[in-house]
Amino acid sequence: PTSYSSSSSSSSSSSSSFSLSSPPFPQANFQRILLPAAPRPFSSRASPSSPPPPSSPSSPNDLSEAADAVLSALKSIDEKASSFQQQTGLKCPEGCGRCCHSPEVEAAPVEMLPLAKRIVERGEAEYWEERMSGSGSCCVFFLPDEHDESKGRCMTYEHRPAICRLFGFSKRNSGGSQELIQCKHMREADPRTMEEAANTVASGSSAAPDIALEASIVRGIYIGSSLADLPPMNINEALSLALKSYSMFDCYRRMEEAEDESVSPRTGD
């Protein structure tokens, strides 16, 4: 996926028009592509002496560092998906935002931590909570084109969750074989490239990231919060929970900093 600020991210599709039974291409229903819940060797209830999970090189000291670790893992997905794009020539139709316009896009709350951190640090938590309360189920950060609602852009492209980076540019295991998770609209725009990419994935010689593996890496990062145990849900609901969690963390952190300043010896006293 390219880094332009557009909803033609690595997940451009229309949830309402996908079909699981359209031969000859294996079709992925965006409404039902739920990234598998990662096995969690420990959670927020684990002993402080517990080692970090295998996917995490170190255990973050607080929720701020955890958000940075999640964002780093998400950016790693972009690198892998970009390599697959270069290998196959797959790309989203220009300006496409059909998947972003779907009310069925899901994410785990832990994936929304980087965005929650950015929002809280900018002092915009209340504003976005109000926006989400009146936006329905469609992603609150999707800005449709005023002339064509099937097009638009993502207002927080750098902080988008895993499914927005993986859909259309990843593979999954199906009956012991690998298959490309396809976007119907990408296939309609360039059927030949899509068929060649699907064959490359099926042959086992592709650079396509594995959707289950990438999900387990992102969701397996130890964040020291019960937020990590929550399953995928509507993207706005996931962001709302992440916002509440990070806002509480930020509030306590500010209180601690203020307390430390009040007890610190003053110069000249």
PDB file of C-alpha atoms in Angstrom:
ATOM      1  CA  PRO A   1       0.000   0.000   0.000  1.00  0.00           C
ATOM      2  CA  THR A   2       1.226   3.464  -0.834  1.00  0.00           C
ATOM      3  CA  SER A   3       1.425   6.193   1.750  1.00  0.00           C
ATOM      4  CA  TYR A   4      -0.797   8.722   0.018  1.00  0.00           C
ATOM      5  CA  SER A   5      -3.637  10.023   2.161  1.00  0.00           C
ATOM      6  CA  SER A   6      -6.389   8.265   0.332  1.00  0.00           C
ATOM      7  CA  SER A   7      -8.856   5.540   1.112  1.00  0.00           C
ATOM      8  CA  SER A   8      -7.371   3.558  -1.741  1.00  0.00           C
ATOM      9  CA  SER A   9      -5.287   1.922   0.930  1.00  0.00           C
ATOM     10  CA  SER A  10      -4.441  -1.729   0.946  1.00  0.00           C
ATOM     11  CA  SER A  11      -8.043  -2.611   1.626  1.00  0.00           C
ATOM     12  CA  SER A  12     -10.150  -1.125  -1.140  1.00  0.00           C
ATOM     13  CA  SER A  13     -13.347  -3.072  -1.729  1.00  0.00           C
ATOM     14  CA  SER A  14     -17.081  -3.049  -1.300  1.00  0.00           C
ATOM     15  CA  SER A  15     -18.466  -5.221   1.451  1.00  0.00           C
ATOM     16  CA  SER A  16     -21.946  -5.364  -0.018  1.00  0.00           C
ATOM     17  CA  SER A  17     -20.882  -6.834  -3.341  1.00  0.00           C
ATOM     18  CA  PHE A  18     -18.473  -9.565  -2.347  1.00  0.00           C
ATOM     19  CA  SER A  19     -19.354 -13.130  -3.085  1.00  0.00           C
ATOM     20  CA  LEU A  20     -17.850 -16.267  -1.642  1.00  0.00           C
ATOM     21  CA  SER A  21     -19.040 -18.312  -4.578  1.00  0.00           C
ATOM     22  CA  SER A  22     -17.822 -16.400  -7.615  1.00  0.00           C
ATOM     23  CA  PRO A  23     -15.524 -18.710  -9.637  1.00  0.00           C
ATOM     24  CA  PRO A  24     -12.828 -18.935 -10.722  1.00  0.00           C
ATOM     25  CA  PHE A  25     -11.336 -16.609  -8.093  1.00  0.00           C
ATOM     26  CA  PRO A  26     -11.520 -17.308  -4.363  1.00  0.00           C
ATOM     27  CA  GLN A  27     -13.432 -14.333  -3.031  1.00  0.00           C
ATOM     28  CA  ALA A  28     -13.049 -12.823   0.415  1.00  0.00           C
ATOM     29  CA  ASN A  29     -16.145 -11.309   1.978  1.00  0.00           C
ATOM     30  CA  PHE A  30     -14.887  -8.144   3.659  1.00  0.00           C
ATOM     31  CA  GLN A  31     -17.731  -8.400   6.157  1.00  0.00           C
ATOM     32  CA  ARG A  32     -16.413 -11.729   7.346  1.00  0.00           C
ATOM     33  CA  ILE A  33     -12.654 -11.328   7.170  1.00  0.00           C
ATOM     34  CA  LEU A  34     -12.096 -11.325  10.880  1.00  0.00           C
ATOM     35  CA  LEU A  35      -8.413 -11.416  11.627  1.00  0.00           C
ATOM     36  CA  PRO A  36      -7.939 -14.395  13.950  1.00  0.00           C
ATOM     37  CA  ALA A  37      -7.569 -13.624  17.612  1.00  0.00           C
ATOM     38  CA  ALA A  38      -3.927 -14.047  18.550  1.00  0.00           C
ATOM     39  CA  PRO A  39      -3.038 -16.646  21.174  1.00  0.00           C
ATOM     40  CA  ARG A  40      -2.004 -14.718  24.254  1.00  0.00           C
ATOM     41  CA  PRO A  41       0.688 -16.327  26.428  1.00  0.00           C
ATOM     42  CA  PHE A  42      -0.167 -13.798  29.091  1.00  0.00           C
ATOM     43  CA  SER A  43      -2.364 -10.758  29.601  1.00  0.00           C
ATOM     44  CA  SER A  44      -2.733  -7.850  31.957  1.00  0.00           C
ATOM     45  CA  ARG A  45      -3.348 -10.371  34.730  1.00  0.00           C
ATOM     46  CA  ALA A  46      -0.019 -12.064  34.196  1.00  0.00           C
ATOM     47  CA  SER A  47       2.751 -11.980  36.735  1.00  0.00           C
ATOM     48  CA  PRO A  48       5.063  -8.946  36.438  1.00  0.00           C
ATOM     49  CA  SER A  49       7.926 -11.382  35.977  1.00  0.00           C
ATOM     50  CA  SER A  50       6.323 -12.987  32.911  1.00  0.00           C
ATOM     51  CA  PRO A  51       8.529 -12.837  29.800  1.00  0.00           C
ATOM     52  CA  PRO A  52       7.383 -10.832  26.797  1.00  0.00           C
ATOM     53  CA  PRO A  53       5.591 -12.739  24.006  1.00  0.00           C
ATOM     54  CA  PRO A  54       7.739 -14.157  21.191  1.00  0.00           C
ATOM     55  CA  SER A  55       6.575 -11.484  18.741  1.00  0.00           C
ATOM     56  CA  SER A  56       7.631  -8.625  20.994  1.00  0.00           C
ATOM     57  CA  PRO A  57      11.365  -7.929  21.469  1.00  0.00           C
ATOM     58  CA  SER A  58      10.736  -6.178  24.768  1.00  0.00           C
ATOM     59  CA  SER A  59       7.860  -5.416  27.082  1.00  0.00           C
ATOM     60  CA  PRO A  60       6.705  -1.771  26.900  1.00  0.00           C
ATOM     61  CA  ASN A  61       6.924   0.108  30.184  1.00  0.00           C
ATOM     62  CA  ASP A  62       3.596   1.897  29.762  1.00  0.00           C
ATOM     63  CA  LEU A  63       0.663   2.321  27.391  1.00  0.00           C
ATOM     64  CA  SER A  64       2.463   5.038  25.442  1.00  0.00           C
ATOM     65  CA  GLU A  65       5.346   2.717  24.599  1.00  0.00           C
ATOM     66  CA  ALA A  66       2.850  -0.052  23.880  1.00  0.00           C
ATOM     67  CA  ALA A  67       1.077   2.167  21.348  1.00  0.00           C
ATOM     68  CA  ASP A  68       4.424   2.851  19.665  1.00  0.00           C
ATOM     69  CA  ALA A  69       5.169  -0.893  19.531  1.00  0.00           C
ATOM     70  CA  VAL A  70       1.777  -1.586  17.927  1.00  0.00           C
ATOM     71  CA  LEU A  71       2.349   1.162  15.347  1.00  0.00           C
ATOM     72  CA  SER A  72       5.762  -0.295  14.530  1.00  0.00           C
ATOM     73  CA  ALA A  73       4.182  -3.705  13.927  1.00  0.00           C
ATOM     74  CA  LEU A  74       1.506  -2.143  11.717  1.00  0.00           C
ATOM     75  CA  LYS A  75       4.139  -0.351   9.644  1.00  0.00           C
ATOM     76  CA  SER A  76       5.935  -3.666   9.213  1.00  0.00           C
ATOM     77  CA  ILE A  77       2.769  -4.965   7.557  1.00  0.00           C
ATOM     78  CA  ASP A  78       2.970  -2.087   5.068  1.00  0.00           C
ATOM     79  CA  GLU A  79       6.506  -3.073   4.130  1.00  0.00           C
ATOM     80  CA  LYS A  80       5.470  -6.673   3.454  1.00  0.00           C
ATOM     81  CA  ALA A  81       2.358  -5.688   1.535  1.00  0.00           C
ATOM     82  CA  SER A  82       4.409  -3.213  -0.503  1.00  0.00           C
ATOM     83  CA  SER A  83       6.858  -5.966  -1.446  1.00  0.00           C
ATOM     84  CA  PHE A  84       3.936  -8.100  -2.614  1.00  0.00           C
ATOM     85  CA  GLN A  85       2.585  -5.195  -4.653  1.00  0.00           C
ATOM     86  CA  GLN A  86       5.923  -4.731  -6.348  1.00  0.00           C
ATOM     87  CA  GLN A  87       6.122  -8.441  -7.080  1.00  0.00           C
ATOM     88  CA  THR A  88       2.648  -8.677  -8.637  1.00  0.00           C
ATOM     89  CA  GLY A  89       1.661  -5.195  -9.782  1.00  0.00           C
ATOM     90  CA  LEU A  90      -1.547  -5.294  -7.744  1.00  0.00           C
ATOM     91  CA  LYS A  91      -2.956  -1.931  -6.747  1.00  0.00           C
ATOM     92  CA  CYS A  92      -6.208  -0.374  -5.617  1.00  0.00           C
ATOM     93  CA  PRO A  93      -8.339   1.505  -8.167  1.00  0.00           C
ATOM     94  CA  GLU A  94      -7.370   5.149  -7.951  1.00  0.00           C
ATOM     95  CA  GLY A  95      -9.208   6.977  -5.185  1.00  0.00           C
ATOM     96  CA  CYS A  96     -11.320   3.932  -4.307  1.00  0.00           C
ATOM     97  CA  GLY A  97     -12.929   4.007  -0.876  1.00  0.00           C
ATOM     98  CA  ARG A  98     -15.589   1.327  -1.118  1.00  0.00           C
ATOM     99  CA  CYS A  99     -14.222  -0.777   1.737  1.00  0.00           C
ATOM    100  CA  CYS A 100     -13.819   2.297   3.963  1.00  0.00           C
ATOM    101  CA  HIS A 101     -17.461   3.136   3.287  1.00  0.00           C
ATOM    102  CA  SER A 102     -18.552  -0.256   4.595  1.00  0.00           C
ATOM    103  CA  PRO A 103     -20.213  -0.421   8.038  1.00  0.00           C
ATOM    104  CA  GLU A 104     -18.684  -3.870   8.568  1.00  0.00           C
ATOM    105  CA  VAL A 105     -14.995  -2.966   8.928  1.00  0.00           C
ATOM    106  CA  GLU A 106     -13.641  -4.467  12.138  1.00  0.00           C
ATOM    107  CA  ALA A 107     -10.518  -4.058  14.250  1.00  0.00           C
ATOM    108  CA  ALA A 108      -9.301  -5.151  17.645  1.00  0.00           C
ATOM    109  CA  PRO A 109      -9.048  -2.318  20.209  1.00  0.00           C
ATOM    110  CA  VAL A 110      -5.303  -2.955  20.607  1.00  0.00           C
ATOM    111  CA  GLU A 111      -4.833  -2.059  16.916  1.00  0.00           C
ATOM    112  CA  MET A 112      -6.399   1.339  17.579  1.00  0.00           C
ATOM    113  CA  LEU A 113      -3.990   2.277  20.379  1.00  0.00           C
ATOM    114  CA  PRO A 114      -1.602   4.274  18.123  1.00  0.00           C
ATOM    115  CA  LEU A 115      -4.496   6.364  16.849  1.00  0.00           C
ATOM    116  CA  ALA A 116      -5.886   6.771  20.364  1.00  0.00           C
ATOM    117  CA  LYS A 117      -2.506   8.036  21.560  1.00  0.00           C
ATOM    118  CA  ARG A 118      -2.319  10.573  18.738  1.00  0.00           C
ATOM    119  CA  ILE A 119      -5.856  11.817  19.410  1.00  0.00           C
ATOM    120  CA  VAL A 120      -5.359  12.152  23.171  1.00  0.00           C
ATOM    121  CA  GLU A 121      -2.023  13.923  22.818  1.00  0.00           C
ATOM    122  CA  ARG A 122      -3.628  16.404  20.413  1.00  0.00           C
ATOM    123  CA  GLY A 123      -6.428  17.052  22.913  1.00  0.00           C
ATOM    124  CA  GLU A 124      -9.094  15.810  20.499  1.00  0.00           C
ATOM    125  CA  ALA A 125     -10.551  12.832  22.398  1.00  0.00           C
ATOM    126  CA  GLU A 126     -13.870  14.488  23.232  1.00  0.00           C
ATOM    127  CA  TYR A 127     -14.282  15.780  19.681  1.00  0.00           C
ATOM    128  CA  TRP A 128     -13.815  12.360  18.096  1.00  0.00           C
ATOM    129  CA  GLU A 129     -16.013  10.635  20.676  1.00  0.00           C
ATOM    130  CA  GLU A 130     -18.798  13.017  19.692  1.00  0.00           C
ATOM    131  CA  ARG A 131     -18.141  12.387  16.011  1.00  0.00           C
ATOM    132  CA  MET A 132     -18.316   8.627  16.533  1.00  0.00           C
ATOM    133  CA  SER A 133     -21.558   8.858  18.481  1.00  0.00           C
ATOM    134  CA  GLY A 134     -23.261  10.336  15.435  1.00  0.00           C
ATOM    135  CA  SER A 135     -21.426   8.591  12.603  1.00  0.00           C
ATOM    136  CA  GLY A 136     -23.117   5.202  12.658  1.00  0.00           C
ATOM    137  CA  SER A 137     -21.019   2.127  11.922  1.00  0.00           C
ATOM    138  CA  CYS A 138     -18.888   3.488   9.070  1.00  0.00           C
ATOM    139  CA  CYS A 139     -15.358   4.508   9.973  1.00  0.00           C
ATOM    140  CA  VAL A 140     -15.431   8.029  11.347  1.00  0.00           C
ATOM    141  CA  PHE A 141     -12.098   8.807   9.686  1.00  0.00           C
ATOM    142  CA  PHE A 142     -13.298   8.106   6.150  1.00  0.00           C
ATOM    143  CA  LEU A 143     -13.895  11.324   4.242  1.00  0.00           C
ATOM    144  CA  PRO A 144     -15.991  10.594   1.117  1.00  0.00           C
ATOM    145  CA  ASP A 145     -15.428  12.496  -2.086  1.00  0.00           C
ATOM    146  CA  GLU A 146     -18.159  15.126  -2.352  1.00  0.00           C
ATOM    147  CA  HIS A 147     -18.778  14.176  -5.975  1.00  0.00           C
ATOM    148  CA  ASP A 148     -18.463  10.380  -5.698  1.00  0.00           C
ATOM    149  CA  GLU A 149     -19.119   8.549  -2.407  1.00  0.00           C
ATOM    150  CA  SER A 150     -17.350   5.424  -3.672  1.00  0.00           C
ATOM    151  CA  LYS A 151     -14.170   7.475  -3.517  1.00  0.00           C
ATOM    152  CA  GLY A 152     -12.581   9.401  -0.709  1.00  0.00           C
ATOM    153  CA  ARG A 153      -9.615   9.432   1.626  1.00  0.00           C
ATOM    154  CA  CYS A 154      -8.527   8.255   5.033  1.00  0.00           C
ATOM    155  CA  MET A 155      -7.933  11.085   7.490  1.00  0.00           C
ATOM    156  CA  THR A 156      -5.556   8.972   9.566  1.00  0.00           C
ATOM    157  CA  TYR A 157      -3.844   6.752   7.002  1.00  0.00           C
ATOM    158  CA  GLU A 158      -0.634   6.276   9.004  1.00  0.00           C
ATOM    159  CA  HIS A 159      -2.543   4.955  12.018  1.00  0.00           C
ATOM    160  CA  ARG A 160      -5.062   2.690  10.276  1.00  0.00           C
ATOM    161  CA  PRO A 161      -5.524  -0.848  11.705  1.00  0.00           C
ATOM    162  CA  ALA A 162      -4.302  -4.158  10.308  1.00  0.00           C
ATOM    163  CA  ILE A 163      -7.261  -5.059   8.076  1.00  0.00           C
ATOM    164  CA  CYS A 164      -6.919  -1.749   6.225  1.00  0.00           C
ATOM    165  CA  ARG A 165      -3.320  -2.672   5.416  1.00  0.00           C
ATOM    166  CA  LEU A 166      -3.861  -6.344   4.583  1.00  0.00           C
ATOM    167  CA  PHE A 167      -7.112  -6.661   2.660  1.00  0.00           C
ATOM    168  CA  GLY A 168      -6.444  -7.342  -0.991  1.00  0.00           C
ATOM    169  CA  PHE A 169      -2.703  -7.714  -0.428  1.00  0.00           C
ATOM    170  CA  SER A 170      -2.434 -10.777   1.802  1.00  0.00           C
ATOM    171  CA  LYS A 171      -2.951 -14.502   1.765  1.00  0.00           C
ATOM    172  CA  ARG A 172      -4.657 -17.096   3.916  1.00  0.00           C
ATOM    173  CA  ASN A 173      -4.472 -20.850   4.276  1.00  0.00           C
ATOM    174  CA  SER A 174      -7.431 -22.715   2.848  1.00  0.00           C
ATOM    175  CA  GLY A 175      -7.549 -26.472   3.030  1.00  0.00           C
ATOM    176  CA  GLY A 176      -3.779 -26.737   3.259  1.00  0.00           C
ATOM    177  CA  SER A 177      -3.123 -24.430   0.314  1.00  0.00           C
ATOM    178  CA  GLN A 178      -2.487 -20.704   0.092  1.00  0.00           C
ATOM    179  CA  GLU A 179      -4.910 -18.326  -1.555  1.00  0.00           C
ATOM    180  CA  LEU A 180      -4.952 -14.630  -2.202  1.00  0.00           C
ATOM    181  CA  ILE A 181      -7.535 -12.593  -0.306  1.00  0.00           C
ATOM    182  CA  GLN A 182      -9.029 -10.735  -3.222  1.00  0.00           C
ATOM    183  CA  CYS A 183     -10.807  -7.456  -3.617  1.00  0.00           C
ATOM    184  CA  LYS A 184     -13.623  -7.626  -6.150  1.00  0.00           C
ATOM    185  CA  HIS A 185     -13.063  -4.081  -7.356  1.00  0.00           C
ATOM    186  CA  MET A 186      -9.350  -4.607  -7.883  1.00  0.00           C
ATOM    187  CA  ARG A 187     -10.187  -7.702  -9.928  1.00  0.00           C
ATOM    188  CA  GLU A 188     -12.743  -5.817 -12.020  1.00  0.00           C
ATOM    189  CA  ALA A 189     -10.216  -3.055 -12.685  1.00  0.00           C
ATOM    190  CA  ASP A 190      -7.404  -5.428 -13.701  1.00  0.00           C
ATOM    191  CA  PRO A 191      -8.506  -9.083 -13.947  1.00  0.00           C
ATOM    192  CA  ARG A 192      -5.311 -10.287 -15.595  1.00  0.00           C
ATOM    193  CA  THR A 193      -3.035  -8.926 -12.881  1.00  0.00           C
ATOM    194  CA  MET A 194      -5.345 -10.330 -10.218  1.00  0.00           C
ATOM    195  CA  GLU A 195      -5.344 -13.794 -11.778  1.00  0.00           C
ATOM    196  CA  GLU A 196      -1.547 -13.797 -12.089  1.00  0.00           C
ATOM    197  CA  ALA A 197      -1.189 -12.665  -8.472  1.00  0.00           C
ATOM    198  CA  ALA A 198      -3.592 -15.368  -7.295  1.00  0.00           C
ATOM    199  CA  ASN A 199      -1.602 -18.001  -9.182  1.00  0.00           C
ATOM    200  CA  THR A 200       1.635 -16.717  -7.672  1.00  0.00           C
ATOM    201  CA  VAL A 201       0.181 -17.042  -4.180  1.00  0.00           C
ATOM    202  CA  ALA A 202      -1.209 -20.518  -4.910  1.00  0.00           C
ATOM    203  CA  SER A 203       2.219 -21.642  -6.137  1.00  0.00           C
ATOM    204  CA  GLY A 204       3.761 -20.698  -2.792  1.00  0.00           C
ATOM    205  CA  SER A 205       6.258 -18.316  -4.368  1.00  0.00           C
ATOM    206  CA  SER A 206       4.662 -15.009  -3.399  1.00  0.00           C
ATOM    207  CA  ALA A 207       5.788 -12.363  -0.950  1.00  0.00           C
ATOM    208  CA  ALA A 208       2.233 -11.891   0.297  1.00  0.00           C
ATOM    209  CA  PRO A 209       1.954 -11.461   4.069  1.00  0.00           C
ATOM    210  CA  ASP A 210      -0.113 -14.083   5.889  1.00  0.00           C
ATOM    211  CA  ILE A 211      -3.173 -12.436   7.385  1.00  0.00           C
ATOM    212  CA  ALA A 212      -3.359 -14.726  10.429  1.00  0.00           C
ATOM    213  CA  LEU A 213       0.340 -14.408  11.204  1.00  0.00           C
ATOM    214  CA  GLU A 214       0.350 -10.627  10.920  1.00  0.00           C
ATOM    215  CA  ALA A 215      -2.704 -10.409  13.163  1.00  0.00           C
ATOM    216  CA  SER A 216      -1.042 -12.575  15.796  1.00  0.00           C
ATOM    217  CA  ILE A 217       2.047 -10.342  15.773  1.00  0.00           C
ATOM    218  CA  VAL A 218       0.101  -7.118  16.234  1.00  0.00           C
ATOM    219  CA  ARG A 219      -2.321  -8.500  18.781  1.00  0.00           C
ATOM    220  CA  GLY A 220       0.335 -10.464  20.608  1.00  0.00           C
ATOM    221  CA  ILE A 221       2.207  -7.354  21.715  1.00  0.00           C
ATOM    222  CA  TYR A 222       2.090  -7.065  25.483  1.00  0.00           C
ATOM    223  CA  ILE A 223       0.390  -3.793  26.380  1.00  0.00           C
ATOM    224  CA  GLY A 224      -0.239  -4.370  30.086  1.00  0.00           C
ATOM    225  CA  SER A 225      -3.955  -3.697  29.713  1.00  0.00           C
ATOM    226  CA  SER A 226      -7.143  -5.749  29.583  1.00  0.00           C
ATOM    227  CA  LEU A 227      -7.703  -4.009  26.243  1.00  0.00           C
ATOM    228  CA  ALA A 228      -5.480  -6.719  24.754  1.00  0.00           C
ATOM    229  CA  ASP A 229      -8.027  -9.430  25.530  1.00  0.00           C
ATOM    230  CA  LEU A 230     -10.859  -7.869  23.529  1.00  0.00           C
ATOM    231  CA  PRO A 231     -11.760  -9.422  20.155  1.00  0.00           C
ATOM    232  CA  PRO A 232     -12.290  -7.597  16.838  1.00  0.00           C
ATOM    233  CA  MET A 233     -15.355  -5.364  16.704  1.00  0.00           C
ATOM    234  CA  ASN A 234     -16.700  -2.429  14.709  1.00  0.00           C
ATOM    235  CA  ILE A 235     -13.799  -0.076  14.029  1.00  0.00           C
ATOM    236  CA  ASN A 236     -15.465   2.903  15.749  1.00  0.00           C
ATOM    237  CA  GLU A 237     -16.260   0.832  18.844  1.00  0.00           C
ATOM    238  CA  ALA A 238     -12.676  -0.413  18.935  1.00  0.00           C
ATOM    239  CA  LEU A 239     -11.355   3.147  18.729  1.00  0.00           C
ATOM    240  CA  SER A 240     -13.746   4.333  21.430  1.00  0.00           C
ATOM    241  CA  LEU A 241     -12.472   1.674  23.852  1.00  0.00           C
ATOM    242  CA  ALA A 242      -8.853   2.467  22.993  1.00  0.00           C
ATOM    243  CA  LEU A 243      -9.532   6.162  23.533  1.00  0.00           C
ATOM    244  CA  LYS A 244     -11.068   5.576  26.950  1.00  0.00           C
ATOM    245  CA  SER A 245      -8.152   3.381  27.992  1.00  0.00           C
ATOM    246  CA  TYR A 246      -5.470   5.775  26.757  1.00  0.00           C
ATOM    247  CA  SER A 247      -7.263   8.822  28.162  1.00  0.00           C
ATOM    248  CA  MET A 248      -7.321   7.215  31.607  1.00  0.00           C
ATOM    249  CA  PHE A 249      -3.647   6.310  31.326  1.00  0.00           C
ATOM    250  CA  ASP A 250      -2.771   9.844  30.235  1.00  0.00           C
ATOM    251  CA  CYS A 251      -4.783  11.340  33.089  1.00  0.00           C
ATOM    252  CA  TYR A 252      -2.994   9.252  35.714  1.00  0.00           C
ATOM    253  CA  ARG A 253       0.360  10.006  34.117  1.00  0.00           C
ATOM    254  CA  ARG A 254      -0.278  13.745  34.293  1.00  0.00           C
ATOM    255  CA  MET A 255      -1.360  13.433  37.917  1.00  0.00           C
ATOM    256  CA  GLU A 256       1.826  11.571  38.779  1.00  0.00           C
ATOM    257  CA  GLU A 257       3.968  14.142  36.984  1.00  0.00           C
ATOM    258  CA  ALA A 258       2.230  16.974  38.825  1.00  0.00           C
ATOM    259  CA  GLU A 259       2.730  15.184  42.130  1.00  0.00           C
ATOM    260  CA  ASP A 260       6.418  14.618  41.394  1.00  0.00           C
ATOM    261  CA  GLU A 261       6.848  18.309  40.600  1.00  0.00           C
ATOM    262  CA  SER A 262       5.125  19.330  43.832  1.00  0.00           C
ATOM    263  CA  VAL A 263       7.493  17.296  46.000  1.00  0.00           C
ATOM    264  CA  SER A 264      10.677  18.084  44.072  1.00  0.00           C
ATOM    265  CA  PRO A 265      13.033  20.472  45.891  1.00  0.00           C
ATOM    266  CA  ARG A 266      12.980  23.946  44.413  1.00  0.00           C
ATOM    267  CA  THR A 267      16.211  25.603  43.297  1.00  0.00           C
ATOM    268  CA  GLY A 268      17.254  28.266  45.775  1.00  0.00           C
ATOM    269  CA  ASP A 269      15.149  26.971  48.675  1.00  0.00           C
TER     270      ASP A 269
END
